[in-house]
Amino acid sequence: MAPSFSWWSNKDTHRGTPVVVKMENPNWSMVELEGPSEEDFLIAESPGRVRGKNAKQFTWVLLLKAHRAAGCLTSLGSAMLGLASAIRRRVASGRTDTDTDVEPIGRGRAVENPAVRSRFYFCIKMFLWLSLILLGFEVAAYFKGWHFGSPHLQLEYLWASPMGVKGVFDWVYSKWVLIRVEYLAPPLQFLTSACIVLFMIQSLDRLILCLGCFWIRFKKIKPVPKEGAFDPESGETGYFPMVLVQIPMCNEKEVYQQSIAAVCNLDWPKSKLLIQILDDSDDPTTQFLIKEDVHKWQQEGANILYRHRVIRDGYKAGNLKSAMNCSYVKEYEFVAIFDADFQPTPDFLKRTVPHFKDNDDLGLVQARWSFVNKDENLLTRLQNINLSFHFEVEQQVNSVFINFFGFNGTAGVWRIKALEEAGGWLERTTVEDMDIAVRAHLHGWKFIFLNDVECQCELPESYEAYRKQQHRWHSGPMQLFRLCLPDIIKSKISIGKKFNLIFLFFLLRKLILPFYSFTLFCIILPMTMFIPEAELPAWVVCYIPATMSFLNILPAPKPFLSLFLTFSLRTPCL
């Protein structure tokens, strides 16, 4: 039997926490570990008399404290080792752990060239190794007396000896300094200045968007639908045209039930609503489960159809294009599109479709996304802040002032006539939603964004899922710009709308923003540590980014405050 040690004070006077330790030769284990208060080291036997604790008991308490600290440090060390190992493995292999996973076809994944990806990771490895070598070189030079002032260099050390240098190392370093001054600093300074100009243009654009959002809130500008006539079938007064609902999906085994149930519960006359489940799954089990769920809702009276393509070309755009070619689609005037992980509220159609009444040039009504898992982890909270700015500022301001914005691919209602006039869904890019929006805008159709109508969905909770989502969103805009540029120039829209499409929508927000942000903060800023001759103003690194970040969190202050409190109130390990 293992011996145990404990102390207990008088029930009336004890206010500390008991500590129990079990000894098992040759090891010992902790049963309960709570930090004792200072009063636990003293026992009041009588008024005015205090007796100290047993020395052995005090030793065991200190030992338990040391064990707790060692356990915390060990967990931190193992976590850092695991992170370093994962980084080394991924950079060395040139791929991520889930690159072998099959990407859903319905998501429109762009196939990456393995050779290009391998070269990209090779460049990253070379840049990291070069940075480490230069860092070690600069540290060695610093300890040998090479000190540089900012912003001007102090090169008196070069001529400290009659021969101009003090040794081999100093000779090599002096040559490196001269190469920096003569050849490396000028082009880096030019690139820095160019990025600063782009940075200021993008910051000005974001400031104007924020001012527009403030004006919308101040004036309480909001799209208001017109009232409809009495509908005898529903027994309500409203606008109830024929609406087609489409849910494109592919291998969505985890979320198909929620999305199908949500659209089948839409509050709309059943005779004027048809639901298409556009399943591109290549897994027979998933196909069977989705088909069974559709059959269950058909038995309950829902007007729902299951459709599976034999030839699954074109990803999501090809799936939607194939569904629009069905003969019965001609009977419907509008089409609502939801991705498989979206669950609209029952009143979604009643809050979006009435905006089309007596508004013949309106082609799209887009609703806002809301996220059921926005507080799941740090990644989802940051995504919520970023997407809140996108919807409430970018989409809403562009909708109110120029009646155009990029279609988000889901949670929107299209006029089928607008889709047909724009040429329908095309499989030429991975951003088919942006493509159809641009072509519809060139044909004169207007868009409305409803900031108060939300459709629930889920945010990527892991880095790998987030990386794939961002790859889909950003891999096609410039390809689309190259394809659409001749049509934009030849279109009959106004000069102002052409300028907005070419410069603001495509060049500034799709090309300049990722280019300057990556170049400025991931290349130039680290290089200025090794090439101090190229000056980067502090306001570019600190003040302007801080201001833009503050503007970015204004539409969603609650998630930011929650995030701030999470970090500020987190208790330390020890």
XYZ file of C-alpha atoms in Angstrom:
574
model
C 0.000 0.000 0.000
C 1.432 3.317 -1.002
C 1.788 5.798 1.854
C -0.054 9.099 1.636
C 0.443 12.464 3.319
C -2.232 15.114 3.996
C -2.965 17.826 6.444
C -6.299 19.075 7.672
C -6.947 21.990 9.915
C -9.775 22.618 12.315
C -13.132 22.673 10.471
C -14.020 25.990 11.968
C -10.817 27.768 11.057
C -9.557 26.037 7.877
C -9.981 28.157 4.748
C -7.282 26.657 2.507
C -7.364 23.771 0.040
C -6.230 20.258 0.997
C -3.261 18.779 -0.842
C -2.975 14.989 -1.076
C 0.126 13.207 -2.377
C 0.452 9.461 -2.974
C 3.854 7.807 -2.890
C 4.451 4.785 -5.097
C 8.008 3.542 -5.000
C 10.029 4.538 -6.985
C 7.647 7.099 -8.522
C 5.150 9.462 -7.044
C 1.894 10.761 -8.481
C -0.344 13.708 -7.722
C -3.984 13.095 -6.881
C -5.124 16.657 -6.347
C -3.167 19.810 -7.017
C -4.495 23.124 -5.793
C -2.416 26.068 -4.719
C -2.588 26.461 -0.942
C -3.086 29.847 0.606
C -0.620 31.371 3.007
C -2.913 30.517 5.903
C -2.507 26.811 5.121
C 1.033 27.032 6.467
C -0.234 28.168 9.889
C -2.665 26.579 12.351
C -4.235 28.618 15.074
C -4.340 26.353 18.128
C -5.345 29.071 20.555
C -5.739 32.843 20.525
C -2.354 34.463 20.249
C -0.523 31.160 19.637
C 0.547 29.965 16.224
C 2.385 26.741 15.343
C 4.345 26.302 12.068
C 3.661 23.496 9.683
C 5.686 20.325 9.471
C 8.836 20.800 7.355
C 8.092 17.614 5.402
C 4.625 18.906 4.486
C 6.096 22.198 3.329
C 8.609 20.309 1.179
C 5.903 18.295 -0.520
C 3.917 21.449 -1.352
C 6.973 22.989 -3.001
C 7.552 19.745 -4.866
C 4.006 19.794 -6.201
C 4.459 23.389 -7.330
C 7.636 22.448 -9.130
C 5.870 19.511 -10.778
C 3.105 21.772 -12.046
C 5.596 24.276 -13.477
C 7.627 21.523 -15.105
C 4.503 20.032 -16.673
C 3.514 23.401 -18.140
C 6.996 23.997 -19.553
C 7.092 20.488 -20.964
C 3.776 20.962 -22.771
C 4.956 24.266 -24.222
C 8.212 22.703 -25.340
C 6.501 19.753 -27.001
C 4.060 22.090 -28.763
C 6.907 24.218 -30.136
C 8.794 21.114 -31.268
C 5.684 19.809 -32.998
C 5.145 23.126 -34.765
C 8.766 23.275 -35.902
C 8.587 19.683 -37.123
C 5.410 20.370 -39.112
C 6.936 23.473 -40.719
C 10.123 21.596 -41.609
C 8.154 18.657 -43.049
C 5.859 20.819 -45.154
C 8.570 23.099 -46.504
C 10.849 20.161 -47.250
C 8.182 18.162 -49.067
C 6.730 21.149 -50.909
C 3.176 20.213 -49.965
C 0.723 20.212 -47.077
C -0.566 17.198 -45.221
C -3.932 17.280 -46.949
C -2.854 17.887 -50.509
C -3.726 14.306 -51.279
C -7.324 14.856 -50.223
C -9.885 14.985 -52.985
C -11.346 18.459 -53.372
C -15.116 18.555 -53.968
C -15.850 19.011 -57.643
C -18.761 21.288 -56.963
C -16.449 23.820 -55.335
C -14.636 24.626 -58.534
C -11.131 23.713 -57.439
C -8.323 24.963 -59.641
C -5.828 22.205 -60.465
C -2.347 23.251 -59.330
C 0.667 22.531 -61.475
C 3.024 20.332 -59.384
C 6.105 21.849 -61.044
C 4.988 25.403 -60.244
C 4.155 24.452 -56.667
C 7.531 22.737 -56.231
C 9.374 25.821 -57.505
C 7.331 28.026 -55.189
C 8.277 26.007 -52.107
C 11.897 25.879 -53.275
C 11.960 29.690 -53.400
C 10.515 29.829 -49.890
C 13.199 27.475 -48.588
C 15.983 29.418 -50.253
C 14.629 32.711 -48.881
C 14.478 31.277 -45.347
C 18.008 29.892 -45.503
C 19.352 33.148 -46.941
C 17.619 35.103 -44.173
C 19.174 32.906 -41.482
C 22.647 33.227 -43.018
C 22.374 37.006 -43.296
C 21.044 37.229 -39.753
C 24.033 35.318 -38.423
C 26.374 37.448 -40.542
C 24.887 40.690 -39.210
C 24.999 39.506 -35.605
C 28.670 38.584 -35.976
C 29.398 41.981 -37.547
C 27.622 43.769 -34.726
C 29.745 42.097 -32.064
C 32.866 42.980 -34.062
C 32.018 46.681 -33.897
C 29.987 47.347 -37.050
C 27.259 49.680 -35.770
C 24.928 51.556 -38.105
C 22.901 54.592 -37.276
C 19.471 55.325 -38.698
C 18.677 56.715 -41.147
C 22.287 57.458 -42.194
C 25.148 54.999 -41.977
C 28.163 55.483 -39.756
C 30.954 54.096 -41.912
C 33.919 55.518 -40.049
C 34.767 51.977 -39.009
C 35.763 51.252 -42.604
C 38.802 53.500 -42.240
C 39.720 52.638 -38.677
C 43.073 51.075 -39.705
C 45.781 52.218 -42.169
C 44.852 49.389 -44.546
C 41.164 50.342 -44.386
C 40.018 47.079 -42.762
C 40.917 45.118 -39.647
C 40.848 41.570 -40.950
C 39.344 39.094 -43.397
C 35.906 39.274 -41.855
C 35.959 43.062 -41.843
C 37.129 43.110 -45.457
C 34.279 40.815 -46.529
C 31.733 42.796 -44.548
C 32.961 46.131 -45.941
C 32.530 44.759 -49.480
C 29.029 43.592 -48.543
C 28.196 47.090 -47.255
C 29.415 48.716 -50.466
C 27.400 46.239 -52.580
C 24.335 47.084 -50.537
C 24.840 50.803 -50.962
C 25.641 50.727 -54.677
C 23.506 47.902 -56.086
C 20.891 46.533 -53.671
C 19.516 49.583 -51.876
C 18.456 51.650 -54.973
C 16.154 49.023 -56.566
C 14.783 48.051 -53.149
C 14.081 51.708 -52.382
C 12.312 52.085 -55.736
C 10.163 49.014 -55.049
C 9.440 50.362 -51.578
C 8.287 53.705 -52.967
C 6.050 51.975 -55.531
C 4.446 49.826 -52.835
C 3.917 52.877 -50.633
C 2.044 54.621 -53.476
C -0.145 51.546 -54.011
C -0.644 51.297 -50.269
C -1.894 54.867 -50.084
C -4.275 54.339 -53.028
C -5.733 51.227 -51.439
C -6.010 52.928 -48.034
C -7.822 55.857 -49.642
C -10.247 53.459 -51.319
C -10.947 51.747 -48.013
C -11.431 55.097 -46.265
C -13.959 56.181 -48.914
C -15.838 52.894 -48.470
C -15.983 53.431 -44.709
C -17.265 56.981 -45.172
C -19.923 55.632 -47.528
C -20.966 53.059 -44.937
C -21.166 55.791 -42.304
C -23.362 57.868 -44.644
C -25.692 54.899 -45.214
C -26.093 54.418 -41.491
C -26.497 58.134 -40.830
C -29.180 58.530 -43.505
C -30.667 55.072 -42.765
C -30.596 54.144 -46.448
C -32.193 50.773 -46.993
C -33.786 49.043 -50.021
C -37.547 48.888 -49.542
C -39.628 46.395 -51.582
C -43.021 47.308 -52.987
C -46.152 45.756 -51.588
C -47.821 43.037 -53.640
C -51.393 41.946 -54.186
C -53.357 39.358 -52.233
C -52.421 35.754 -53.051
C -55.353 33.337 -52.635
C -53.170 30.216 -52.285
C -51.055 31.505 -49.408
C -53.780 33.735 -48.003
C -51.291 36.581 -47.678
C -50.630 39.902 -49.341
C -47.348 39.836 -51.202
C -45.446 39.112 -54.380
C -45.298 35.367 -55.160
C -43.778 34.621 -58.589
C -42.444 31.231 -59.726
C -39.126 30.564 -57.946
C -36.567 27.841 -58.600
C -34.204 26.888 -55.754
C -30.900 25.192 -56.584
C -28.450 23.509 -54.213
C -25.257 22.430 -56.017
C -23.276 19.943 -53.943
C -20.523 17.375 -54.255
C -19.663 14.773 -51.605
C -21.338 16.905 -48.934
C -22.075 14.029 -46.583
C -21.875 16.137 -43.412
C -24.192 19.044 -44.283
C -26.653 17.915 -46.958
C -29.455 17.140 -44.486
C -29.446 20.610 -42.910
C -29.423 22.446 -46.245
C -32.178 20.286 -47.791
C -34.326 20.649 -44.685
C -33.842 24.432 -44.682
C -34.944 24.937 -48.305
C -37.871 22.526 -47.923
C -39.123 24.647 -45.018
C -39.097 27.886 -47.009
C -42.328 29.801 -46.515
C -43.523 30.029 -50.125
C -46.555 28.684 -52.020
C -45.683 25.089 -52.969
C -47.172 25.362 -56.443
C -44.761 28.251 -57.177
C -41.613 26.670 -55.778
C -39.348 23.949 -57.184
C -36.202 22.706 -55.441
C -33.339 21.159 -57.419
C -30.707 19.118 -55.607
C -27.772 19.180 -58.026
C -25.572 16.361 -56.789
C -22.139 15.942 -58.378
C -20.946 13.390 -55.820
C -18.697 10.622 -57.087
C -19.204 8.540 -53.936
C -22.085 6.018 -54.398
C -22.817 5.996 -50.677
C -23.211 9.788 -50.582
C -25.409 9.694 -53.688
C -27.659 7.102 -52.071
C -27.978 9.052 -48.801
C -28.850 12.318 -50.578
C -31.337 10.574 -52.859
C -33.023 8.943 -49.872
C -33.292 12.277 -48.078
C -34.853 13.879 -51.171
C -37.326 10.978 -51.409
C -38.277 11.497 -47.749
C -39.097 15.161 -48.366
C -41.056 14.263 -51.508
C -43.231 11.972 -49.369
C -43.863 14.916 -47.030
C -45.174 17.005 -49.922
C -42.145 19.105 -50.885
C -41.718 19.904 -54.585
C -38.105 18.706 -54.779
C -36.073 16.889 -57.435
C -32.781 14.996 -57.306
C -30.440 15.454 -60.261
C -27.102 13.749 -60.842
C -24.882 14.377 -63.862
C -23.268 11.488 -65.686
C -20.570 13.719 -67.227
C -19.411 16.008 -64.422
C -17.524 18.700 -66.354
C -17.110 22.348 -65.410
C -17.310 21.957 -61.628
C -19.978 24.170 -60.002
C -20.521 26.323 -63.108
C -21.047 23.223 -65.243
C -23.476 21.832 -62.685
C -25.585 25.010 -62.645
C -25.440 25.351 -66.422
C -26.677 21.788 -66.890
C -29.559 22.365 -64.471
C -30.637 25.574 -66.235
C -30.960 23.656 -69.519
C -33.898 21.610 -68.198
C -37.111 22.295 -70.102
C -39.220 23.002 -67.001
C -36.938 25.900 -65.971
C -38.683 28.093 -68.574
C -41.746 28.176 -66.308
C -39.830 29.968 -63.553
C -38.898 33.639 -63.327
C -36.315 33.624 -60.530
C -33.683 31.231 -59.204
C -32.285 31.180 -55.658
C -28.874 29.538 -55.207
C -27.530 28.078 -51.955
C -24.334 26.139 -51.377
C -24.627 22.874 -49.504
C -23.466 24.375 -46.188
C -26.017 27.243 -46.198
C -29.308 27.168 -44.312
C -31.724 29.986 -45.248
C -34.413 31.050 -42.814
C -38.051 30.213 -43.707
C -38.791 33.861 -44.639
C -35.752 34.213 -46.915
C -37.727 34.355 -50.184
C -40.331 36.669 -48.707
C -37.609 39.156 -47.790
C -35.675 39.013 -51.065
C -37.999 38.252 -54.005
C -40.403 41.234 -53.424
C -37.553 43.619 -54.335
C -37.955 42.472 -57.961
C -41.549 43.723 -58.149
C -41.921 46.647 -60.595
C -38.114 46.789 -60.834
C -37.499 45.336 -64.270
C -33.792 46.269 -64.450
C -32.954 44.452 -61.184
C -31.028 41.261 -61.867
C -29.710 40.105 -58.468
C -30.638 40.336 -54.798
C -27.785 39.233 -52.539
C -28.206 38.426 -48.831
C -25.577 38.641 -46.123
C -23.871 35.620 -44.607
C -23.978 34.846 -40.891
C -21.805 32.247 -39.238
C -22.899 29.656 -36.706
C -19.317 28.875 -35.651
C -17.838 32.381 -35.585
C -16.637 31.930 -31.973
C -15.183 28.456 -32.449
C -11.503 29.454 -32.452
C -9.120 32.287 -33.300
C -9.257 31.590 -37.043
C -13.066 31.768 -37.230
C -13.140 34.995 -35.202
C -10.658 36.678 -37.523
C -12.616 35.482 -40.563
C -15.807 36.872 -39.058
C -14.185 40.299 -38.653
C -12.852 40.290 -42.210
C -16.087 39.087 -43.834
C -18.185 41.496 -41.789
C -16.237 44.349 -43.367
C -16.688 42.781 -46.811
C -20.463 42.543 -46.526
C -21.391 45.595 -44.493
C -18.920 48.000 -46.111
C -17.817 46.798 -49.553
C -20.995 45.066 -50.717
C -23.450 47.502 -49.141
C -21.669 50.684 -50.323
C -21.251 49.409 -53.893
C -24.898 48.327 -53.931
C -26.230 51.700 -52.777
C -24.034 54.003 -54.859
C -23.302 52.100 -58.098
C -25.782 49.162 -58.043
C -22.984 46.662 -58.671
C -20.901 44.248 -56.610
C -19.462 40.789 -56.986
C -21.952 37.962 -56.572
C -20.942 35.804 -53.604
C -21.956 32.576 -55.330
C -24.648 31.660 -52.812
C -27.478 33.136 -50.716
C -28.666 35.190 -53.686
C -31.703 35.353 -55.966
C -31.223 35.900 -59.719
C -33.699 36.932 -62.362
C -33.394 34.104 -64.885
C -33.720 36.569 -67.756
C -30.593 38.375 -66.504
C -28.655 35.101 -66.457
C -29.739 34.289 -69.996
C -28.886 37.735 -71.389
C -25.446 37.575 -69.747
C -24.698 34.304 -71.526
C -25.452 31.882 -68.696
C -22.963 30.042 -66.542
C -19.524 29.586 -68.111
C -16.791 27.179 -67.024
C -13.900 29.373 -68.189
C -12.710 30.436 -64.701
C -12.825 29.236 -61.107
C -14.789 32.363 -60.104
C -17.983 31.665 -62.016
C -19.988 33.827 -59.590
C -17.841 36.905 -60.288
C -17.913 36.116 -64.004
C -21.710 36.061 -64.275
C -21.986 39.236 -62.158
C -19.595 41.198 -64.397
C -21.310 40.052 -67.598
C -24.747 40.883 -66.211
C -23.529 44.337 -65.168
C -22.197 44.955 -68.691
C -25.715 44.245 -69.991
C -27.189 46.942 -67.756
C -28.613 44.842 -64.909
C -28.604 46.293 -61.379
C -27.871 44.538 -58.097
C -29.196 45.005 -54.559
C -27.484 43.886 -51.368
C -29.629 43.324 -48.264
C -27.541 43.785 -45.145
C -30.431 42.887 -42.835
C -31.233 39.537 -44.489
C -28.880 36.814 -43.290
C -28.257 33.256 -44.369
C -26.456 30.957 -41.960
C -23.347 29.022 -42.941
C -20.101 27.737 -41.447
C -16.593 29.169 -41.523
C -13.533 26.979 -42.132
C -12.270 25.926 -38.718
C -8.858 24.602 -39.769
C -6.010 26.229 -41.611
C -6.100 23.645 -44.412
C -9.808 24.250 -45.096
C -9.245 28.008 -44.987
C -6.278 27.751 -47.378
C -8.334 25.805 -49.921
C -11.215 28.280 -49.668
C -8.927 31.257 -50.236
C -7.256 29.479 -53.153
C -10.636 29.052 -54.832
C -11.554 32.697 -54.233
C -8.296 34.253 -55.437
C -7.054 31.976 -58.202
C -9.342 33.295 -60.951
C -9.984 37.085 -60.797
C -7.031 38.113 -62.967
C -7.789 35.410 -65.500
C -11.359 36.709 -65.581
C -10.088 40.291 -65.979
C -8.046 39.259 -69.017
C -11.118 37.600 -70.550
C -13.552 40.412 -69.720
C -11.367 43.447 -70.537
C -12.315 43.595 -74.268
C -16.016 43.281 -73.379
C -15.720 46.018 -70.749
C -14.079 48.400 -73.203
C -16.669 47.706 -75.953
C -19.700 47.760 -73.624
C -22.256 50.567 -73.623
C -22.053 51.325 -69.904
C -20.864 54.748 -68.737
C -17.219 55.780 -68.457
C -17.548 55.907 -64.682
C -18.754 52.302 -64.497
C -15.958 51.196 -66.829
C -13.436 52.941 -64.578
C -14.936 51.254 -61.519
C -14.772 47.813 -63.137
C -11.251 48.103 -64.544
C -9.424 50.092 -61.885
C -11.323 49.622 -58.618
C -13.033 46.239 -58.930
C -10.265 44.327 -60.727
C -6.905 46.107 -60.563
C -7.047 47.720 -57.134
C -8.973 45.149 -55.070
C -8.025 41.960 -56.911
C -4.445 42.633 -58.060
C -2.877 45.624 -56.300
C -4.100 44.725 -52.803
C -2.583 41.207 -52.650
C 0.522 42.296 -54.589
C 1.522 45.271 -52.472
C 0.562 43.675 -49.155
C 2.633 40.560 -49.856
C 5.550 42.499 -51.352
C 5.607 45.233 -48.720
C 5.141 43.219 -45.554
C 6.577 39.822 -46.556
C 9.544 40.850 -48.730
C 10.504 44.513 -48.335
C 10.021 44.749 -44.575
C 12.256 41.712 -43.802
C 14.876 42.847 -46.350
C 15.195 46.278 -44.760
C 16.553 44.496 -41.689
C 19.552 43.369 -43.763
C 19.676 46.357 -46.106
C 19.120 49.365 -43.799
C 20.126 51.750 -46.606
C 16.594 51.337 -48.026
C 14.390 53.370 -45.731
C 10.856 52.293 -44.870
C 8.939 55.063 -43.043
C 7.483 54.175 -39.677
C 4.033 55.455 -40.676
C 3.915 52.839 -43.446
C 4.732 50.020 -41.044
C 2.763 51.190 -38.002
C 0.360 54.092 -38.260
C -1.463 53.511 -41.560
C -1.866 49.729 -41.039
C -3.151 50.384 -37.514
C -5.690 52.894 -38.874
C -6.831 50.507 -41.605
C -7.148 47.687 -39.074
C -9.280 49.933 -36.864
C -11.552 50.733 -39.818
C -11.712 47.041 -40.647
C -13.095 46.104 -37.222
C -15.705 48.888 -37.073
C -18.451 46.798 -38.774
C -17.838 43.957 -36.306
C -16.669 45.408 -32.968
C -18.180 42.625 -30.850
C -15.980 39.822 -32.260
C -12.917 42.033 -31.851
C -13.769 42.878 -28.234
C -14.388 39.213 -27.536
C -11.047 38.363 -29.116
C -9.303 41.089 -27.114
C -10.830 39.957 -23.834
C -9.877 36.360 -24.587
C -6.207 37.305 -24.819
C -6.140 39.914 -22.061
C -7.943 37.761 -19.471
C -6.166 34.508 -20.278
C -4.401 33.264 -17.128
C -0.720 32.331 -17.414
C 0.553 28.796 -16.876
C 2.389 29.600 -13.672
